[in-house]
């Protein structure tokens, strides 16, 4: 009886594709999900340990490194992007900027943006482009809120490290940016 039940479960799982390799879309979505969780945890820990001043330094030193590590480990392109970027490296490409603008328009109409997936072809190769919106929450305002409301210690770090910072002046609910992943579709 037990063996029969096990067999039945296994055959259902096999039929549903459970035993197959994850699709490029799944790999992209999982990488984004995991990176988001790690960044959120790091921010929480740093805010507890070093307060907002410690956190802004640590975010500036670790965000890029952690994201690059993830991209390498998961064998795909992975970034955070924003129309109003703080780090120059987070400047969106044309494709990403178009999605971000669509989402901003949607939010204005009161519609929460959803994740986006599309297969694109470039130089004869096929890729999955996956993007997930990042919205501003209350906790983000300590470093992304209006400049006049930021603590002087935070402003000092931001001005020193990001002289062309565009990522302030946000309110809760605004679109902050997106996670963007590109995974090759193997022929
Ligand atoms: C303690 C300060 C601090 C807090 C709080 C904070 N951030 Fe940031 N954020 C930064 C810094 C510093 C960078 C630039 C990191 C880098 O150099 O890669 C950044 C960059 C980003 C980026 C990448 C795009 C860009 O502008 O370069 C996104 C997206 C982002 N933050 C979203 C958020 C969200 C969402 C929250 C709230 C959940 C948040 N941040 C809270 C300091 C902070």
Short mmCIF file of C-alpha atoms and ligand atoms in Angstrom, two decimals:
data_model
loop_
_atom_site.label_atom_id
_atom_site.label_comp_id
_atom_site.label_asym_id
_atom_site.label_seq_id
_atom_site.Cartn_x
_atom_site.Cartn_y
_atom_site.Cartn_z
CA UNK A 1 0.00 0.00 0.00
CA UNK A 2 2.72 2.44 1.01
CA UNK A 3 4.83 1.51 -1.96
CA UNK A 4 1.88 1.98 -4.27
CA UNK A 5 1.16 5.41 -2.82
CA UNK A 6 4.78 6.41 -3.26
CA UNK A 7 4.77 5.27 -6.85
CA UNK A 8 1.58 7.21 -7.55
CA UNK A 9 3.08 10.37 -6.08
CA UNK A 10 6.26 9.95 -8.06
CA UNK A 11 4.41 9.47 -11.32
CA UNK A 12 2.30 12.59 -10.69
CA UNK A 13 5.43 14.59 -9.93
CA UNK A 14 7.14 13.29 -13.04
CA UNK A 15 4.12 14.20 -15.16
CA UNK A 16 4.09 17.71 -13.70
CA UNK A 17 7.69 18.20 -14.68
CA UNK A 18 9.01 18.05 -11.14
CA UNK A 19 11.96 15.87 -12.06
CA UNK A 20 13.00 18.05 -14.99
CA UNK A 21 15.64 20.75 -15.02
CA UNK A 22 14.26 24.16 -14.01
CA UNK A 23 13.35 26.32 -16.99
CA UNK A 24 15.34 29.54 -17.62
CA UNK A 25 12.29 31.46 -16.35
CA UNK A 26 12.30 29.46 -13.13
CA UNK A 27 16.04 29.96 -12.68
CA UNK A 28 15.65 33.71 -13.16
CA UNK A 29 12.67 34.00 -10.80
CA UNK A 30 14.40 31.91 -8.13
CA UNK A 31 17.61 33.91 -8.32
CA UNK A 32 15.63 37.14 -7.89
CA UNK A 33 13.60 35.72 -5.03
CA UNK A 34 16.70 34.54 -3.19
CA UNK A 35 18.69 37.73 -3.81
CA UNK A 36 15.75 39.82 -2.55
CA UNK A 37 15.58 37.73 0.63
CA UNK A 38 19.32 38.03 1.27
CA UNK A 39 19.40 41.80 0.70
CA UNK A 40 16.39 42.29 2.94
CA UNK A 41 17.96 40.20 5.70
CA UNK A 42 21.28 42.05 5.43
CA UNK A 43 19.53 45.42 5.65
CA UNK A 44 17.51 44.32 8.69
CA UNK A 45 20.58 43.02 10.48
CA UNK A 46 22.61 46.14 9.72
CA UNK A 47 19.84 48.48 10.86
CA UNK A 48 19.70 46.59 14.16
CA UNK A 49 23.45 46.50 14.64
CA UNK A 50 24.74 49.80 13.27
CA UNK A 51 21.60 51.90 12.99
CA UNK A 52 20.91 53.76 9.78
CA UNK A 53 24.45 55.15 9.52
CA UNK A 54 26.05 51.72 9.76
CA UNK A 55 23.45 50.32 7.38
CA UNK A 56 24.00 52.90 4.65
CA UNK A 57 27.74 52.19 4.65
CA UNK A 58 27.27 48.46 4.66
CA UNK A 59 24.62 48.59 1.93
CA UNK A 60 26.96 50.62 -0.22
CA UNK A 61 29.77 48.11 0.32
CA UNK A 62 27.83 44.87 -0.01
CA UNK A 63 24.87 45.34 -2.40
CA UNK A 64 26.94 45.08 -5.59
CA UNK A 65 29.18 42.30 -4.29
CA UNK A 66 26.26 40.15 -3.15
CA UNK A 67 24.40 40.70 -6.43
CA UNK A 68 27.47 39.78 -8.51
CA UNK A 69 28.07 36.66 -6.41
CA UNK A 70 24.51 35.57 -6.99
CA UNK A 71 24.78 36.14 -10.73
CA UNK A 72 27.95 34.04 -10.91
CA UNK A 73 26.59 31.24 -8.77
CA UNK A 74 23.28 31.03 -10.67
CA UNK A 75 24.91 31.49 -14.08
CA UNK A 76 22.77 34.35 -15.28
CA UNK A 77 22.80 38.13 -15.57
CA UNK A 78 21.34 39.69 -12.46
CA UNK A 79 21.04 43.32 -11.42
CA UNK A 80 18.97 45.85 -9.58
CA UNK A 81 17.97 48.75 -11.79
CA UNK A 82 16.18 52.05 -11.31
CA UNK A 83 15.20 55.09 -13.37
CA UNK A 84 16.46 57.15 -10.43
CA UNK A 85 19.55 55.16 -9.59
CA UNK A 86 21.94 55.76 -6.74
CA UNK A 87 24.77 53.61 -8.07
CA UNK A 88 25.70 54.30 -11.71
CA UNK A 89 25.94 50.54 -12.21
CA UNK A 90 22.20 50.28 -11.63
CA UNK A 91 21.33 52.40 -14.64
CA UNK A 92 18.70 50.48 -16.66
CA UNK A 93 19.19 49.50 -20.32
CA UNK A 94 16.50 50.56 -22.82
CA UNK A 95 14.48 47.41 -22.30
CA UNK A 96 14.49 47.78 -18.52
CA UNK A 97 13.74 51.50 -18.67
CA UNK A 98 10.67 50.83 -20.84
CA UNK A 99 9.26 48.32 -18.32
CA UNK A 100 9.98 50.68 -15.40
CA UNK A 101 8.12 53.49 -17.16
CA UNK A 102 5.14 51.23 -17.86
CA UNK A 103 5.02 50.25 -14.21
CA UNK A 104 5.19 53.85 -13.04
CA UNK A 105 2.24 54.69 -15.28
CA UNK A 106 0.35 51.69 -13.91
CA UNK A 107 0.98 52.70 -10.31
CA UNK A 108 -0.39 56.17 -11.08
CA UNK A 109 -3.58 54.45 -12.20
CA UNK A 110 -3.69 52.55 -8.91
CA UNK A 111 -2.69 49.20 -10.43
CA UNK A 112 0.12 47.37 -8.62
CA UNK A 113 2.79 46.23 -11.12
CA UNK A 114 3.44 42.52 -11.56
CA UNK A 115 6.55 40.61 -12.59
CA UNK A 116 7.40 40.53 -16.28
CA UNK A 117 8.80 37.71 -18.44
CA UNK A 118 9.64 37.75 -22.14
CA UNK A 119 11.75 35.68 -24.52
CA UNK A 120 14.03 37.83 -26.65
CA UNK A 121 16.51 37.01 -29.41
CA UNK A 122 19.85 38.75 -29.62
CA UNK A 123 22.63 37.85 -32.06
CA UNK A 124 20.87 34.57 -32.83
CA UNK A 125 20.63 33.53 -29.18
CA UNK A 126 17.46 33.32 -27.16
CA UNK A 127 17.16 34.74 -23.67
CA UNK A 128 14.51 35.02 -21.00
CA UNK A 129 14.21 38.53 -19.62
CA UNK A 130 12.65 38.51 -16.20
CA UNK A 131 11.89 41.60 -14.11
CA UNK A 132 10.27 42.05 -10.73
CA UNK A 133 9.18 45.45 -9.39
CA UNK A 134 10.64 46.86 -6.16
CA UNK A 135 8.31 49.18 -4.27
CA UNK A 136 9.25 51.68 -1.59
CA UNK A 137 8.23 50.75 1.96
CA UNK A 138 8.36 52.86 5.10
CA UNK A 139 11.70 51.40 6.19
CA UNK A 140 13.36 52.49 2.92
CA UNK A 141 12.68 56.17 3.53
CA UNK A 142 15.60 56.50 5.96
CA UNK A 143 17.86 56.42 2.90
CA UNK A 144 15.51 57.02 -0.06
CA UNK A 145 13.06 59.57 1.38
CA UNK A 146 13.15 63.33 0.74
CA UNK A 147 16.66 64.71 1.32
CA UNK A 148 15.49 67.22 3.92
CA UNK A 149 14.20 64.32 6.03
CA UNK A 150 17.37 62.22 5.92
CA UNK A 151 19.63 62.11 8.98
CA UNK A 152 22.81 64.21 8.58
CA UNK A 153 24.99 61.07 9.03
CA UNK A 154 23.17 59.41 6.14
CA UNK A 155 23.45 62.46 3.90
CA UNK A 156 27.16 62.66 4.62
CA UNK A 157 27.74 59.07 3.48
CA UNK A 158 25.49 59.44 0.43
CA UNK A 159 27.08 62.72 -0.69
CA UNK A 160 30.59 61.28 -0.31
CA UNK A 161 29.93 57.99 -2.09
CA UNK A 162 27.22 58.96 -4.61
CA UNK A 163 27.75 62.59 -5.66
CA UNK A 164 25.20 62.09 -8.46
CA UNK A 165 22.65 60.21 -6.35
CA UNK A 166 19.15 60.27 -7.86
CA UNK A 167 17.57 57.87 -5.38
CA UNK A 168 16.01 60.23 -2.83
CA UNK A 169 12.65 61.97 -2.68
CA UNK A 170 10.59 58.79 -2.69
CA UNK A 171 7.37 58.13 -0.84
CA UNK A 172 6.01 54.79 0.38
CA UNK A 173 4.29 52.97 -2.49
CA UNK A 174 6.47 54.51 -5.21
CA UNK A 175 8.29 52.31 -7.68
CA UNK A 176 11.91 52.20 -6.47
CA UNK A 177 13.17 50.01 -9.30
CA UNK A 178 13.37 46.37 -10.26
CA UNK A 179 15.30 43.18 -10.06
CA UNK A 180 16.28 42.23 -13.59
CA UNK A 181 17.57 38.83 -14.68
CA UNK A 182 18.59 37.51 -18.10
CA UNK A 183 18.94 33.76 -18.55
CA UNK A 184 19.98 32.10 -21.79
CA UNK A 185 17.57 29.59 -23.32
CA UNK A 186 19.85 26.71 -24.32
CA UNK A 187 19.01 25.35 -27.77
C1 LIG B 1 20.44 52.34 5.30
C2 LIG B 1 20.21 53.00 4.04
C3 LIG B 1 19.29 52.32 3.05
C4 LIG B 1 18.03 51.83 3.29
C5 LIG B 1 17.25 51.82 4.59
C6 LIG B 1 17.56 51.34 2.02
N1 LIG B 1 18.50 51.53 1.04
FE1 LIG B 1 18.31 51.11 -0.93
N2 LIG B 1 20.19 51.73 -1.27
C7 LIG B 1 21.05 52.22 -0.31
C8 LIG B 1 22.36 52.42 -0.90
C9 LIG B 1 23.60 52.95 -0.20
C10 LIG B 1 22.25 51.99 -2.23
C11 LIG B 1 23.36 51.95 -3.28
C12 LIG B 1 24.01 50.57 -3.23
C13 LIG B 1 25.07 50.35 -4.28
O1 LIG B 1 26.02 51.14 -4.35
O2 LIG B 1 24.94 49.38 -5.02
C14 LIG B 1 20.88 51.55 -2.42
C15 LIG B 1 20.40 51.07 -3.62
C16 LIG B 1 19.14 50.58 -3.80
C17 LIG B 1 18.64 50.01 -5.05
C18 LIG B 1 19.42 49.83 -6.34
C19 LIG B 1 19.14 50.92 -7.33
C20 LIG B 1 19.96 52.17 -7.13
O3 LIG B 1 19.35 53.19 -6.84
O4 LIG B 1 21.20 52.11 -7.26
C21 LIG B 1 17.36 49.65 -4.83
C22 LIG B 1 16.42 49.03 -5.83
C23 LIG B 1 17.06 49.95 -3.45
N3 LIG B 1 18.16 50.53 -2.86
C24 LIG B 1 15.85 49.70 -2.86
C25 LIG B 1 15.61 49.86 -1.49
C26 LIG B 1 14.37 49.47 -0.85
C27 LIG B 1 13.17 48.86 -1.55
C28 LIG B 1 14.53 49.72 0.46
C29 LIG B 1 13.55 49.44 1.59
C30 LIG B 1 13.13 48.05 1.73
C31 LIG B 1 15.84 50.32 0.65
N4 LIG B 1 16.46 50.38 -0.56
C32 LIG B 1 16.34 50.75 1.85
C33 LIG B 1 20.73 52.51 1.00
C34 LIG B 1 19.58 52.13 1.63
#
